[in-house]
């Protein structure tokens, strides 16, 4: 479990099927990530549980610390076809514009780089998904290449641990001058 100033990220499980379906039912939310039937949600959540068991990471349900309400999903997802780990974020529309995706994304990147010691974390973003592009850029990710995912184009944004380490070293050096 990951806790930030306002959020709790906990592993998604089969108990989250109804939430998963509801989250992705809104056409504005699902325009880039798709909707879920019960069967599709159960299959996806089984895969997430398998990822947690095999890799020690996966997608999480994001809950508000203030209310305990599930407001979105975020976490890490392994893509076998790319050989890469992706950070993702999807939030219910009524929770857009509050910085939750950036807060969750930052926590997930920190977890991936510092606890899991991943060398690179990507974000696969559909062209035109400007809110997700803005989150990726706020997190320091830059576009690296174009791919196809589920028959649709996407841009692969990425951040390398070496970049994060270099930024931390530069910040420490700047602080030591004063």
Coordinates of C-alpha atoms in Angstrom, one line a residue:
X1 CA 0.0 0.0 0.0
X2 CA 1.2 3.5 -0.9
X3 CA 0.0 6.5 1.0
X4 CA 0.4 10.1 -0.2
X5 CA -0.8 13.4 1.4
X6 CA -4.3 12.8 0.1
X7 CA -4.4 9.3 -1.4
X8 CA -4.1 5.6 -0.5
X9 CA -3.1 3.2 -3.3
X10 CA -3.9 -0.4 -2.6
X11 CA -3.6 -3.4 -4.8
X12 CA -6.7 -3.9 -7.1
X13 CA -8.4 -7.3 -6.5
X14 CA -11.4 -9.3 -7.7
X15 CA -13.4 -7.5 -5.0
X16 CA -13.1 -4.3 -7.1
X17 CA -15.1 -5.6 -10.1
X18 CA -18.1 -3.3 -9.6
X19 CA -15.8 -0.3 -9.0
X20 CA -13.8 -1.1 -12.1
X21 CA -16.9 -1.3 -14.3
X22 CA -18.3 1.9 -12.9
X23 CA -15.1 3.8 -13.3
X24 CA -14.8 2.9 -16.9
X25 CA -18.5 3.3 -17.7
X26 CA -18.3 7.1 -18.2
X27 CA -17.7 7.8 -22.0
X28 CA -15.2 10.7 -21.1
X29 CA -13.2 8.4 -18.9
X30 CA -13.2 5.4 -21.2
X31 CA -12.6 7.2 -24.5
X32 CA -8.9 6.3 -24.3
X33 CA -8.9 3.2 -22.1
X34 CA -12.1 1.5 -23.0
X35 CA -15.2 0.3 -21.1
X36 CA -15.5 -3.0 -19.2
X37 CA -18.1 -5.6 -19.1
X38 CA -18.2 -7.8 -16.0
X39 CA -16.4 -10.6 -17.8
X40 CA -13.7 -8.3 -19.1
X41 CA -13.3 -6.6 -15.7
X42 CA -12.9 -10.0 -14.0
X43 CA -10.3 -11.1 -16.5
X44 CA -8.4 -7.8 -16.1
X45 CA -8.5 -8.0 -12.3
X46 CA -7.3 -11.6 -12.4
X47 CA -4.4 -10.5 -14.5
X48 CA -3.6 -7.7 -12.0
X49 CA -3.7 -10.2 -9.1
X50 CA -1.4 -12.4 -11.1
X51 CA 1.0 -9.5 -11.7
X52 CA 1.1 -8.8 -8.0
X53 CA 1.9 -12.4 -7.3
X54 CA 4.5 -12.8 -10.0
X55 CA 6.2 -9.4 -10.1
X56 CA 5.4 -7.8 -6.8
X57 CA 3.6 -4.9 -8.4
X58 CA 0.4 -4.1 -10.4
X59 CA -2.4 -1.7 -10.7
X60 CA -4.0 -0.2 -7.6
X61 CA -7.3 1.3 -6.6
X62 CA -6.8 4.9 -5.5
X63 CA -8.8 5.9 -2.5
X64 CA -9.3 9.4 -1.0
X65 CA -7.8 9.5 2.5
X66 CA -10.4 12.1 3.5
X67 CA -13.4 10.0 2.6
X68 CA -12.2 6.4 1.9
X69 CA -14.0 6.6 -1.4
X70 CA -12.4 4.8 -4.4
X71 CA -11.8 7.6 -6.9
X72 CA -9.5 6.0 -9.6
X73 CA -6.8 3.6 -10.4
X74 CA -3.1 4.0 -10.8
X75 CA 0.0 1.8 -10.5
X76 CA 2.4 -0.2 -12.5
X77 CA 1.7 -2.6 -15.4
X78 CA 4.1 -4.9 -17.1
X79 CA 3.7 -5.0 -20.9
X80 CA 5.3 -8.3 -22.2
X81 CA 5.3 -7.2 -25.8
X82 CA 7.4 -4.1 -25.0
X83 CA 9.4 -5.6 -22.2
X84 CA 8.6 -2.5 -20.1
X85 CA 6.8 -1.4 -17.0
X86 CA 4.2 1.3 -17.4
X87 CA 2.8 3.8 -14.9
X88 CA -0.9 4.4 -15.5
X89 CA -3.6 6.6 -14.0
X90 CA -7.4 6.8 -14.6
X91 CA -9.7 8.8 -12.4
X92 CA -13.5 9.2 -12.2
X93 CA -14.4 12.4 -14.0
X94 CA -15.7 14.2 -10.9
X95 CA -12.1 13.9 -9.5
X96 CA -10.4 15.4 -12.5
X97 CA -8.6 18.7 -12.1
X98 CA -7.5 18.2 -8.4
X99 CA -4.0 16.9 -9.1
X100 CA -4.8 13.4 -8.0
X101 CA -3.3 11.8 -11.2
X102 CA -0.1 13.6 -10.8
X103 CA 0.1 12.9 -7.0
X104 CA -0.6 9.2 -7.6
X105 CA 1.8 9.1 -10.6
X106 CA 4.6 10.6 -8.6
X107 CA 4.1 8.1 -5.8
X108 CA 4.1 5.2 -8.3
X109 CA 7.3 6.5 -10.0
X110 CA 9.0 6.8 -6.6
X111 CA 7.9 3.3 -5.7
X112 CA 9.0 1.9 -9.0
X113 CA 12.4 3.5 -9.0
X114 CA 13.3 3.5 -5.3
X115 CA 11.6 0.3 -3.9
X116 CA 11.5 -1.9 -7.0
X117 CA 14.7 -0.5 -8.6
X118 CA 13.2 -0.3 -12.1
X119 CA 15.5 1.4 -14.6
X120 CA 12.8 2.8 -16.8
X121 CA 9.1 3.5 -16.4
X122 CA 6.9 4.3 -19.4
X123 CA 3.4 5.7 -19.9
X124 CA 1.5 4.6 -23.1
X125 CA -0.7 7.5 -24.0
X126 CA -3.2 7.8 -26.9
X127 CA -2.6 10.8 -29.2
X128 CA -5.0 13.5 -28.3
X129 CA -5.2 12.5 -24.6
X130 CA -4.0 15.9 -23.5
X131 CA -4.8 15.5 -19.8
X132 CA -2.6 12.3 -19.6
X133 CA 0.1 13.9 -21.6
X134 CA 0.1 16.8 -19.2
X135 CA 0.4 14.5 -16.2
X136 CA 3.3 12.6 -17.9
X137 CA 5.1 15.8 -18.6
X138 CA 4.6 17.1 -15.0
X139 CA 6.2 13.8 -13.8
X140 CA 9.2 14.5 -16.0
X141 CA 8.4 11.9 -18.7
X142 CA 9.2 12.7 -22.3
X143 CA 8.0 11.1 -25.6
X144 CA 10.3 8.4 -26.8
X145 CA 8.6 6.5 -29.6
X146 CA 5.3 5.6 -31.2
X147 CA 3.8 2.1 -30.8
X148 CA 0.5 0.3 -31.4
X149 CA -1.5 -1.1 -28.5
X150 CA -4.7 -3.1 -29.0
X151 CA -4.7 -2.0 -32.6
X152 CA -4.5 1.7 -31.8
X153 CA -1.6 4.1 -32.0
X154 CA 0.0 5.4 -28.8
X155 CA 3.0 7.5 -27.8
X156 CA 5.4 6.0 -25.3
X157 CA 6.5 8.5 -22.7
X158 CA 9.3 7.4 -20.4
X159 CA 11.5 8.4 -17.5
X160 CA 14.7 6.6 -16.6
X161 CA 16.0 6.2 -13.1
X162 CA 19.3 7.7 -14.2
X163 CA 17.4 10.9 -15.1
X164 CA 15.8 10.9 -11.7
X165 CA 19.1 10.3 -9.9
X166 CA 20.8 13.0 -11.9
X167 CA 18.1 15.5 -11.0
X168 CA 18.4 14.6 -7.3
X169 CA 22.1 15.0 -7.5
X170 CA 21.8 18.4 -9.1
X171 CA 19.3 19.5 -6.5
X172 CA 21.5 18.3 -3.7
X173 CA 24.5 20.2 -5.2
X174 CA 22.4 23.4 -5.6
X175 CA 21.3 23.2 -1.9
X176 CA 24.9 22.7 -0.7
X177 CA 26.0 26.0 -2.3
X178 CA 23.8 28.0 0.0

